[in-house]
Structure formats: C-alpha cells, structure tokens
C-alpha cells in the first residue's frame, strides 16, 4: 500500500519508508488529492505564477521527476495534458472527507493535522488562497466529526469518552467558547464541578491575556449555573437594530491634526517616523492614511503569533516585497542571505550560522535589499511592532540604525507600536535615533472632550446629541476611538442614546464582538446569513431571495443589517471566522435542505450546471448532481473545452461509483457515451471505439443506443460502408423512438455517410426538408447548412451552396469551434469544386489554428488538395507530411497518400511519389464505396504510368464524383466513360 500523508506535514509512504515531499511537489499532490484530475497548465500557473508558461510547465516536470527519483521510481502523479494521482495511492485527506461524509466520525479522530503543515506558499497567491480555504474546510470537517461523535457519546451516556473528544477540540481551537462550554458542561455532568470551574478560569484568563475580553454572556451564565448547581436557563432573544455604516469605519479622521503636522515635518526633514500609544488609539488608521499620501508603500504588519517563530515578521514582510516587486535586482550575496529566512523564494543550500558575524551578514543583506527597493517603493509601513519576534527585532533595530540617515532613494520607514510593549533592544535603538535627531516618535493621545464631540458629530447618527453625550463618553472610554465606537455600537443595539448614563454597557474587543455578532442578528438577518453561508460563492441578493421565497426588496433591510454588522462585506462574508460561526448554528438537516433549495433556485436562474450540481451533491442527491454534471460536460464539449468536460464526467463516474444504487443508470451510460465522443474529437480513436463497443454489447435504453450508433458512424467515417450501416440503423431507430432531436442528429450522420459512398443525391434528399424548417437552435442549423452546402457544391450547384456554407460558418464562429473547422473545410472544398481553390485560404488557416480536432485532419486534406489545384505543391506537401487522415480510416488514409504522390510528382521527386502511390494502391484494393479516394489514386497512377488505373475507374459508380475529381481525371485522360454532371 502506497499512502500520501498531507495532514500535519507531507510525505509519501512506501511500505515502511517515508519520503518527505518538496514544497512544490507537495502542493501538486495536495491539489490533485482534493480537486481530482487537473490540467498541467493550471497546476503550473498555480505554483509558478510569476514564471513564463513554458518554464513553469518545465518546473512542474522537474518537480515530479525529482519526486519520482526520491520515491525509487514510483509515479505518484500520472498523465499527459491532465495529471491525476496514481490509482493505488491512498490519501489521508481522502479518508477524512470520505469518512466524514459517511458519518464514521469515530474513525476521523485520528486524522488530525493541518493540511501541508509547515509549508508556506506566499509566492503562489492563488494557490495560497486555495490552500487556506482547504485548510479551513478540512479543519472544519475534522471538528464537525469530533463534535458529532462527542454529541453521540454524550447522548449515549459515555461522558468520559465525550469529554476526551471535547478536550481535543478545545485544544485545537483554544479561543472557541463553544468548545470551552462543552468541556465545562461535560465535567459538570460527570459530577466534577471543581474541574468545570477550573477550565472556565483557564479559558477566561486566556481570553483576557490574548484579546483583553471577558467570556461571552453564555459562558458566564453557564459558570453561574455550575456554581449554584441549578439547571441552565433558556436563552432569551435580545432586540437589535441595524448598525449604521459610520460605526464600522468613521468617515473622517478626527483629532489627529497635530500628529499629522508633526509627521509631515519629520517627512520633510528625512527622519524616521514612529507612532505609539495605547491599544485602539488609532495608530493603524493614521499610519495607513499617511502612507497613502506618499505614493507606493508596502504594508508590513506584526501578528500575535510572531514571537514564537524566529524572523517571522521579517520573512512575511519581505515575501510581500518580493510579491510586489518580483524582478527586484538583488545581488547574488543578498539573495543567498535572504534565502535563510525565505528558503521557498531563494532556494539555496546554506550552511548553518557559526557566530554573530553570520547573523550580521543577513542584517546587512536586509539593508541592501531595502536600498534596492527604494527604486520601486517609497514607504515601508510597519504596524504592530510590539509583536516582533526576538530575531526580527534585532534585525529591525539594525535596519533602523543604518537607514536613518540614508539617501532619499531609500524607502522611508514608518512604524507603529503599542506603548510600553516594544522589545527592549528595538526600544533602545529607537530612543537613540530620536536623541540623535534622526527619528521622531509621536505619542498619540486620547481624544479630548471637544474632539470626542467632533468625532460624534462626524458620525452623523440620528437622534444622538454629541454635545450631551461627549463628556460622559469621554470619561468612560478615555477618548480611545476604538472603545468609543464599540460603546456606541452597543448603545445603538440597546436602542437608546442616554444623555448622562450612570454606566455604559461593556465594550468588547473587535474579535470578541465579531464572534458575538452572529447571536445579535435579527431572526431574518440570521436566516439570510445562514443562506449566505451555504451559498458560498453563489451568494447574491436575488438568489438568496429565491431560497427564502422572498422578494429581493424584502431582504434589503436584513442584507444591510449584515453589512452594517460587518458580517458581509462586498457581497461576501467579512472573514471565515464569521462564516464558521454562522454555519455552526445550522443543523446538518437544515444545511441539506438549504443546499436543495439553492440548487433549485440556481437552476431556475440559469446558473451553470456545474454550480448547481455541487449543491445537489451537498443536499445528498448525487443522482441529480450527476445529471447536472452531464449537462455541464456537454456544454464544455460544445466549446471544445475537453479538459473541463472530462472533469465533469469524472465527477459523474466518481460519485456514481460511490452511490451507484441511487444513481440513474442512464446518466452513467450517457456519461460514457459523451466521453467516447470527446475521445473521438480529441483523436483518441481506439479509446473511443473501445468505450462504444463495450456500451453496445449490453442492454441500453433505446435513446442511448441510437446515440452510440451515431457516434460509431462518425468514428468509422473513413470506412464508408460501415459508417453508413451504423448511421442508417441509428436513423431508423430514432424515427421509431420519435425523438425529433435524435432524428435530426442521425439524419445528418447518415447523410454524411451516404456522401462518402458517392450517393450525394440521396443525402441531399434527406437533408433538404430540414432546411425549410428554420430550427431555432443555431447548432441544429449549422449542421444542415454545412452538410447541405457541401453536397450542393459536390453536385456543382454553387449559387445554392455558398450562401448556406457562409451562413453556417458565421453561426459556427459564435457557437462551436469544432464546427467552425468543419465548415471551413467544406468552404475550401466548394472552392476546389468550383475551380477557385484558394479563395478561402486565410479563413482555412484561421480555422486550422482552432484545433486539433478529428475534423482538423479533414481540413488538412482539403487544403492540401486546394494547394495542388493551385499548382502550389510545396505547401500541400507540408500539410501532408503529418499524414492527415491516417486515423480517420482507410478511405482518408488512401486519399492522403494519393495527394502526397501527386505533390511529390509535381516537385519532380519521382521515386518518393511512386512509393506513396504503391502504399495508396495497397489501401485502395480493400476499399469499398470510396469514389474520391479511388479517383485520386487513379490520377496519381496515370501520372506515373501505372497500369492498374483502369481497374480502379471501373469501381467508381457513375455520377459519384464532383466537378473537381472529373476535371482531374480529364487532365490525365481518364474521363472517358464517366457520366456528365
């Protein structure tokens, strides 16, 4: 068993040996494991986004080659244009998804770990976005499984086991109060009140330490119940009002005029600028607004988790720099040193540091890189410097000291940090720079009472008296803009503006409020948020209204409420934490119901079937999803998007295998039939024929049998009698079935086969009745116009032929590149019949570039004939060098050899011409009903003095040839005895 481990790291398990995966190879395998077969071009673009397409594809090849070598020759990913995982490769992420969907939650518990843990893809932004979403998705599946299992165990009275799972959930997300409450409740139910209270205090201290907030009211209510030993009270909904947008982001920066002026003075003097102050004082807003006025800038924020990882701050900031300026010309020694903190960007094998001199080289490299960056970016804005890890703090201190007196071409440094929380070594350097007059440190003070009044006035809140409220609010919030805003939000939700309140409601930090806001929504807004969470990327007001069976206008208020509460932003959830908070409140049964309604509404609004299918799958209806995927595959095939079409069919087969008993059998066989048709268009004839033979060997619905026979008719088009047999049978069965569309499709296939046999009059008789119907489907009209126009040209009826062909080509340009190629071939063929062979040469060349399709080979044959007719044998021979028609069957292969012999003879290359004729004669001996091929072999033979020419002419039915073939025979003296047109 070969296993692919992607959770908690990435490695390939080969028996008892584990092969670690290189970063890009791990990304490729992870994507294939979760998304299925994927085009190489897409993978190359995702993982080498800044590289030229050809180089990116080569990088992908080399990455897989190195993986294969490391794995002792084992190929984890296979495929030509499309890559997919090896069939014998089992993945832990696949097991996680499968077991969760099957409800085998107990088995999911051991599949813990972050997807591709320890790997960083900041240089691949699209892949990084995908990875982040998949990490959240898989983490959610794992958490959902453990929650369901814990609930099951609790309901079954197995409290000890339920508690063990609850503790694991809390450990995985230590700031989740829902997990904390579950642990408290289970300890309490087991009779261990002390342990329940202990974990509460742990959780409370953690929230206070990290976010400066107390637990939510629900958690505090639970601890009171535990302390008193009483039952839990019922939750009571609290009235809430829509929050004005101005409380989310004030429209005006108030009270910072003096600080702004000092910053401008420092900027003009060439000094470094640092902002400091208490949390929430407005440092970030001021820093960003000022940086925007100075042109291009790079934003480098510190994060709370940086302290535990050396150079975390520096690495993240310089990744942003490299992403913004990928062509930054850095000296090789600088790139080498930066590779120590950015190994995924500058992949170099460096020896470990020995002493402080090595560390100084890195710091010097950072300074040199900053100097070079000055050519592209004017400002480096560093926010939340208090989160600097120790190594980054030392590096930044060195940078500040070196760049303080640098030339104007160096990017200017702006920084912000919480007062009193800066690392000592950085603080010491900064104080020295200020004392030396090279930097300025601006301490942002709280807003004064008059500034608070101005701030409140700028918010333009109805019913609020800024003059009355400002003094008391100033004393309560200390003039801190953040706390003022949060207090106002809470007051607005309560529904009153107190003139002189004795106390204000508790003002929580932003993160805590973001989590709590889900519980504050009105019932209508909450339902809308639940629909939005399930809709995902399909979210729009119109679709949500359809799901909730409301008019869009009725949801305008709740939608505005969600935006005002910052649950939604620009039509999407503001962040994933809110999305998860909403989804956690949706029972699984309701989620399935919502997916079902969404699928119905999307289908009614004309959404792409692939999007509809995914919702049917989530609703637990794989058989309906399969139908939608089938429709999507047909749509992609019509656009010649074969990779996308096959991806849809793969979904049909994959979910059909898992739920075969619930899936319609017709969808399964229709998917196989469509795949065979795609294989044919891709010129994968053996695979196509094998699928069709397998299908036709068993019992099939009559409609599917008709389509399979029609597909075989096109596949056998170079064997005209066999093609006519399949097409004729399909046409008769379609008439028996009474399916109008099938009758049309099989009629055109039968007409094409009859034309190949030389029975053009019968083919015309078949198609002419449909011409007058004026079918509304453009693809329907293209088929009739194309074939009938080509047949008219074959009979010399050019005034009737060209209008049909030109209209068909115009429609094909808008509808279907496959038919655009075929109609172009028919137009060139009409030109050949008329004696003006290169009239549509440029059009044919443009159509040739759309391929390759199976009909591209037919176009090559027709165009080669046109060049021969125009006495241009060299371009004809160039087209024939690839032996077009070889895969279309004996008739076209024979025709290709006949044209090749004629082209070589025209160039004076007699022996090669004779060799091509010999091969053509060998094929012609077994041909039935292929008048054009026989006639062209006869022409080639006559020019080389071949004695068997007359025998070939005897096998051509009278009246089977078009004007061009008759002219060719006449030119070599072989027209005698043939019927005139």
PDB file of C-alpha atoms in Angstrom, residues 172-352:
ATOM      1  CA  UNK A 172      -7.275  22.600  18.648  1.00  0.00           C
ATOM      2  CA  UNK A 173      -9.161  25.926  18.998  1.00  0.00           C
ATOM      3  CA  UNK A 174      -8.374  27.262  22.476  1.00  0.00           C
ATOM      4  CA  UNK A 175     -10.284  30.522  21.904  1.00  0.00           C
ATOM      5  CA  UNK A 176     -13.573  28.858  20.998  1.00  0.00           C
ATOM      6  CA  UNK A 177     -16.006  29.476  23.824  1.00  0.00           C
ATOM      7  CA  UNK A 178     -18.342  26.875  22.370  1.00  0.00           C
ATOM      8  CA  UNK A 179     -15.641  24.240  22.934  1.00  0.00           C
ATOM      9  CA  UNK A 180     -14.963  25.677  26.393  1.00  0.00           C
ATOM     10  CA  UNK A 181     -18.631  25.430  27.336  1.00  0.00           C
ATOM     11  CA  UNK A 182     -18.794  21.846  26.102  1.00  0.00           C
ATOM     12  CA  UNK A 183     -15.837  20.875  28.304  1.00  0.00           C
ATOM     13  CA  UNK A 184     -17.359  22.703  31.293  1.00  0.00           C
ATOM     14  CA  UNK A 185     -20.737  21.034  30.788  1.00  0.00           C
ATOM     15  CA  UNK A 186     -19.269  17.537  30.458  1.00  0.00           C
ATOM     16  CA  UNK A 187     -17.130  17.915  33.584  1.00  0.00           C
ATOM     17  CA  UNK A 188     -20.239  19.163  35.373  1.00  0.00           C
ATOM     18  CA  UNK A 189     -22.393  16.283  34.113  1.00  0.00           C
ATOM     19  CA  UNK A 190     -19.760  13.820  35.356  1.00  0.00           C
ATOM     20  CA  UNK A 191     -20.057  15.360  38.816  1.00  0.00           C
ATOM     21  CA  UNK A 192     -16.669  17.132  38.802  1.00  0.00           C
ATOM     22  CA  UNK A 193     -17.753  20.707  39.481  1.00  0.00           C
ATOM     23  CA  UNK A 194     -14.225  21.730  40.503  1.00  0.00           C
ATOM     24  CA  UNK A 195     -12.776  20.713  37.141  1.00  0.00           C
ATOM     25  CA  UNK A 196     -15.594  22.541  35.328  1.00  0.00           C
ATOM     26  CA  UNK A 197     -14.850  25.752  37.230  1.00  0.00           C
ATOM     27  CA  UNK A 198     -11.102  25.287  36.724  1.00  0.00           C
ATOM     28  CA  UNK A 199     -11.339  25.121  32.932  1.00  0.00           C
ATOM     29  CA  UNK A 200     -13.615  28.161  32.973  1.00  0.00           C
ATOM     30  CA  UNK A 201     -10.950  30.179  34.786  1.00  0.00           C
ATOM     31  CA  UNK A 202      -8.299  28.906  32.347  1.00  0.00           C
ATOM     32  CA  UNK A 203     -10.422  29.963  29.408  1.00  0.00           C
ATOM     33  CA  UNK A 204     -11.215  33.355  30.918  1.00  0.00           C
ATOM     34  CA  UNK A 205      -7.557  34.124  31.616  1.00  0.00           C
ATOM     35  CA  UNK A 206      -6.608  33.079  28.091  1.00  0.00           C
ATOM     36  CA  UNK A 207      -9.198  35.429  26.560  1.00  0.00           C
ATOM     37  CA  UNK A 208      -8.124  38.290  28.779  1.00  0.00           C
ATOM     38  CA  UNK A 209      -4.433  37.734  28.024  1.00  0.00           C
ATOM     39  CA  UNK A 210      -4.776  37.441  24.249  1.00  0.00           C
ATOM     40  CA  UNK A 211      -7.745  39.700  23.478  1.00  0.00           C
ATOM     41  CA  UNK A 212      -8.389  41.725  26.607  1.00  0.00           C
ATOM     42  CA  UNK A 213     -12.015  40.497  26.834  1.00  0.00           C
ATOM     43  CA  UNK A 214     -14.138  38.550  29.268  1.00  0.00           C
ATOM     44  CA  UNK A 215     -16.042  35.414  28.223  1.00  0.00           C
ATOM     45  CA  UNK A 216     -19.343  35.790  26.412  1.00  0.00           C
ATOM     46  CA  UNK A 217     -22.587  36.085  28.407  1.00  0.00           C
ATOM     47  CA  UNK A 218     -23.495  32.471  27.500  1.00  0.00           C
ATOM     48  CA  UNK A 219     -20.286  31.229  29.078  1.00  0.00           C
ATOM     49  CA  UNK A 220     -20.722  33.381  32.168  1.00  0.00           C
ATOM     50  CA  UNK A 221     -24.302  32.141  32.531  1.00  0.00           C
ATOM     51  CA  UNK A 222     -23.089  28.541  32.374  1.00  0.00           C
ATOM     52  CA  UNK A 223     -20.484  29.095  35.106  1.00  0.00           C
ATOM     53  CA  UNK A 224     -23.163  30.591  37.339  1.00  0.00           C
ATOM     54  CA  UNK A 225     -25.306  27.502  36.798  1.00  0.00           C
ATOM     55  CA  UNK A 226     -22.352  25.295  37.710  1.00  0.00           C
ATOM     56  CA  UNK A 227     -21.543  27.330  40.811  1.00  0.00           C
ATOM     57  CA  UNK A 228     -25.153  27.134  42.043  1.00  0.00           C
ATOM     58  CA  UNK A 229     -25.865  23.615  40.862  1.00  0.00           C
ATOM     59  CA  UNK A 230     -29.067  24.613  39.031  1.00  0.00           C
ATOM     60  CA  UNK A 231     -30.470  23.958  35.584  1.00  0.00           C
ATOM     61  CA  UNK A 232     -29.463  26.085  32.588  1.00  0.00           C
ATOM     62  CA  UNK A 233     -31.808  28.999  31.864  1.00  0.00           C
ATOM     63  CA  UNK A 234     -33.465  29.340  28.462  1.00  0.00           C
ATOM     64  CA  UNK A 235     -31.798  31.804  26.103  1.00  0.00           C
ATOM     65  CA  UNK A 236     -33.782  34.945  25.504  1.00  0.00           C
ATOM     66  CA  UNK A 237     -33.552  36.806  22.190  1.00  0.00           C
ATOM     67  CA  UNK A 238     -32.476  40.406  22.591  1.00  0.00           C
ATOM     68  CA  UNK A 239     -33.843  43.164  20.370  1.00  0.00           C
ATOM     69  CA  UNK A 240     -31.253  44.565  17.982  1.00  0.00           C
ATOM     70  CA  UNK A 241     -31.253  47.401  15.474  1.00  0.00           C
ATOM     71  CA  UNK A 242     -29.368  47.815  12.236  1.00  0.00           C
ATOM     72  CA  UNK A 243     -25.961  49.318  12.938  1.00  0.00           C
ATOM     73  CA  UNK A 244     -25.112  52.423  10.878  1.00  0.00           C
ATOM     74  CA  UNK A 245     -22.198  52.031   8.499  1.00  0.00           C
ATOM     75  CA  UNK A 246     -20.400  55.008  10.041  1.00  0.00           C
ATOM     76  CA  UNK A 247     -19.947  52.991  13.242  1.00  0.00           C
ATOM     77  CA  UNK A 248     -17.955  50.441  11.255  1.00  0.00           C
ATOM     78  CA  UNK A 249     -15.450  52.927   9.816  1.00  0.00           C
ATOM     79  CA  UNK A 250     -15.715  56.637  10.658  1.00  0.00           C
ATOM     80  CA  UNK A 251     -15.719  58.781   7.531  1.00  0.00           C
ATOM     81  CA  UNK A 252     -13.322  61.395   8.976  1.00  0.00           C
ATOM     82  CA  UNK A 253     -10.020  61.131  10.872  1.00  0.00           C
ATOM     83  CA  UNK A 254     -10.671  63.376  13.878  1.00  0.00           C
ATOM     84  CA  UNK A 255      -8.284  64.789  16.457  1.00  0.00           C
ATOM     85  CA  UNK A 256      -5.037  63.914  14.665  1.00  0.00           C
ATOM     86  CA  UNK A 257      -4.242  67.262  13.074  1.00  0.00           C
ATOM     87  CA  UNK A 258      -1.284  67.950  15.353  1.00  0.00           C
ATOM     88  CA  UNK A 259       0.149  64.435  14.923  1.00  0.00           C
ATOM     89  CA  UNK A 260      -0.254  64.682  11.142  1.00  0.00           C
ATOM     90  CA  UNK A 261       1.558  68.006  11.110  1.00  0.00           C
ATOM     91  CA  UNK A 262       4.488  66.554  13.081  1.00  0.00           C
ATOM     92  CA  UNK A 263       4.641  63.636  10.674  1.00  0.00           C
ATOM     93  CA  UNK A 264       4.800  65.991   7.689  1.00  0.00           C
ATOM     94  CA  UNK A 265       7.610  67.957   9.325  1.00  0.00           C
ATOM     95  CA  UNK A 266       9.562  64.782  10.041  1.00  0.00           C
ATOM     96  CA  UNK A 267       8.990  63.577   6.476  1.00  0.00           C
ATOM     97  CA  UNK A 268      10.337  66.805   5.007  1.00  0.00           C
ATOM     98  CA  UNK A 269      13.372  66.560   7.331  1.00  0.00           C
ATOM     99  CA  UNK A 270      14.084  62.981   6.156  1.00  0.00           C
ATOM    100  CA  UNK A 271      13.517  61.422   9.586  1.00  0.00           C
ATOM    101  CA  UNK A 272      12.139  58.041  10.525  1.00  0.00           C
ATOM    102  CA  UNK A 273       8.594  58.263  11.888  1.00  0.00           C
ATOM    103  CA  UNK A 274       7.179  56.105  14.675  1.00  0.00           C
ATOM    104  CA  UNK A 275       3.683  56.212  16.177  1.00  0.00           C
ATOM    105  CA  UNK A 276       2.942  54.880  19.622  1.00  0.00           C
ATOM    106  CA  UNK A 277       0.039  54.849  22.046  1.00  0.00           C
ATOM    107  CA  UNK A 278      -2.371  52.581  23.841  1.00  0.00           C
ATOM    108  CA  UNK A 279      -4.310  49.829  22.035  1.00  0.00           C
ATOM    109  CA  UNK A 280      -7.182  51.174  19.972  1.00  0.00           C
ATOM    110  CA  UNK A 281      -5.894  54.759  19.942  1.00  0.00           C
ATOM    111  CA  UNK A 282      -5.889  54.877  16.124  1.00  0.00           C
ATOM    112  CA  UNK A 283      -2.259  54.186  15.237  1.00  0.00           C
ATOM    113  CA  UNK A 284      -3.063  51.864  12.339  1.00  0.00           C
ATOM    114  CA  UNK A 285      -5.589  54.232  10.746  1.00  0.00           C
ATOM    115  CA  UNK A 286      -3.224  57.199  10.963  1.00  0.00           C
ATOM    116  CA  UNK A 287      -0.218  55.213   9.751  1.00  0.00           C
ATOM    117  CA  UNK A 288      -2.054  53.851   6.707  1.00  0.00           C
ATOM    118  CA  UNK A 289      -3.703  57.171   5.788  1.00  0.00           C
ATOM    119  CA  UNK A 290      -0.359  58.976   5.936  1.00  0.00           C
ATOM    120  CA  UNK A 291       1.452  56.280   3.924  1.00  0.00           C
ATOM    121  CA  UNK A 292      -1.175  56.528   1.173  1.00  0.00           C
ATOM    122  CA  UNK A 293      -0.374  60.204   0.684  1.00  0.00           C
ATOM    123  CA  UNK A 294       3.276  59.361  -0.010  1.00  0.00           C
ATOM    124  CA  UNK A 295       2.743  57.143  -3.022  1.00  0.00           C
ATOM    125  CA  UNK A 296       3.527  53.464  -3.298  1.00  0.00           C
ATOM    126  CA  UNK A 297       4.072  51.650   0.003  1.00  0.00           C
ATOM    127  CA  UNK A 298       4.471  48.134   1.375  1.00  0.00           C
ATOM    128  CA  UNK A 299       2.392  47.223   4.434  1.00  0.00           C
ATOM    129  CA  UNK A 300       4.241  45.009   6.940  1.00  0.00           C
ATOM    130  CA  UNK A 301       2.040  44.148   9.949  1.00  0.00           C
ATOM    131  CA  UNK A 302       3.145  42.213  13.014  1.00  0.00           C
ATOM    132  CA  UNK A 303       0.930  39.365  14.226  1.00  0.00           C
ATOM    133  CA  UNK A 304       0.382  37.994  17.762  1.00  0.00           C
ATOM    134  CA  UNK A 305       1.928  34.640  16.902  1.00  0.00           C
ATOM    135  CA  UNK A 306       5.202  36.057  15.599  1.00  0.00           C
ATOM    136  CA  UNK A 307       7.079  35.898  18.895  1.00  0.00           C
ATOM    137  CA  UNK A 308       7.435  32.139  18.805  1.00  0.00           C
ATOM    138  CA  UNK A 309       8.997  31.944  15.325  1.00  0.00           C
ATOM    139  CA  UNK A 310      12.429  33.468  14.560  1.00  0.00           C
ATOM    140  CA  UNK A 311      12.320  36.007  11.716  1.00  0.00           C
ATOM    141  CA  UNK A 312       8.555  35.511  11.269  1.00  0.00           C
ATOM    142  CA  UNK A 313       7.955  39.263  10.924  1.00  0.00           C
ATOM    143  CA  UNK A 314      10.871  39.856   8.556  1.00  0.00           C
ATOM    144  CA  UNK A 315      10.051  36.832   6.419  1.00  0.00           C
ATOM    145  CA  UNK A 316       6.399  37.796   5.970  1.00  0.00           C
ATOM    146  CA  UNK A 317       7.273  41.397   5.176  1.00  0.00           C
ATOM    147  CA  UNK A 318       9.890  40.519   2.590  1.00  0.00           C
ATOM    148  CA  UNK A 319       7.598  37.968   0.980  1.00  0.00           C
ATOM    149  CA  UNK A 320       5.206  40.857   0.425  1.00  0.00           C
ATOM    150  CA  UNK A 321       8.052  42.910  -1.023  1.00  0.00           C
ATOM    151  CA  UNK A 322       9.108  40.133  -3.433  1.00  0.00           C
ATOM    152  CA  UNK A 323       5.477  39.557  -4.436  1.00  0.00           C
ATOM    153  CA  UNK A 324       5.101  43.262  -5.193  1.00  0.00           C
ATOM    154  CA  UNK A 325       8.466  43.534  -6.948  1.00  0.00           C
ATOM    155  CA  UNK A 326       9.311  40.050  -8.313  1.00  0.00           C
ATOM    156  CA  UNK A 327      12.018  41.457 -10.602  1.00  0.00           C
ATOM    157  CA  UNK A 328      13.875  43.273  -7.828  1.00  0.00           C
ATOM    158  CA  UNK A 329      17.551  43.094  -8.968  1.00  0.00           C
ATOM    159  CA  UNK A 330      19.256  41.854  -5.824  1.00  0.00           C
ATOM    160  CA  UNK A 331      22.968  40.952  -5.762  1.00  0.00           C
ATOM    161  CA  UNK A 332      23.651  37.235  -5.507  1.00  0.00           C
ATOM    162  CA  UNK A 333      25.077  37.541  -1.991  1.00  0.00           C
ATOM    163  CA  UNK A 334      21.898  39.326  -0.862  1.00  0.00           C
ATOM    164  CA  UNK A 335      19.710  36.637  -2.385  1.00  0.00           C
ATOM    165  CA  UNK A 336      21.820  33.991  -0.699  1.00  0.00           C
ATOM    166  CA  UNK A 337      21.431  35.591   2.723  1.00  0.00           C
ATOM    167  CA  UNK A 338      17.697  36.246   2.261  1.00  0.00           C
ATOM    168  CA  UNK A 339      17.367  32.540   1.457  1.00  0.00           C
ATOM    169  CA  UNK A 340      17.895  31.898   5.186  1.00  0.00           C
ATOM    170  CA  UNK A 341      14.518  33.413   6.027  1.00  0.00           C
ATOM    171  CA  UNK A 342      12.863  32.875   2.599  1.00  0.00           C
ATOM    172  CA  UNK A 343      14.001  29.402   1.550  1.00  0.00           C
ATOM    173  CA  UNK A 344      10.944  28.926  -0.661  1.00  0.00           C
ATOM    174  CA  UNK A 345      11.805  32.097  -2.625  1.00  0.00           C
ATOM    175  CA  UNK A 346      15.600  31.825  -2.763  1.00  0.00           C
ATOM    176  CA  UNK A 347      16.077  28.070  -2.588  1.00  0.00           C
ATOM    177  CA  UNK A 348      19.752  27.729  -1.681  1.00  0.00           C
ATOM    178  CA  UNK A 349      21.627  25.138   0.320  1.00  0.00           C
ATOM    179  CA  UNK A 350      23.274  27.245   3.030  1.00  0.00           C
ATOM    180  CA  UNK A 351      25.479  26.090   5.912  1.00  0.00           C
ATOM    181  CA  UNK A 352      24.264  26.872   9.450  1.00  0.00           C
TER     182      UNK A 352
END
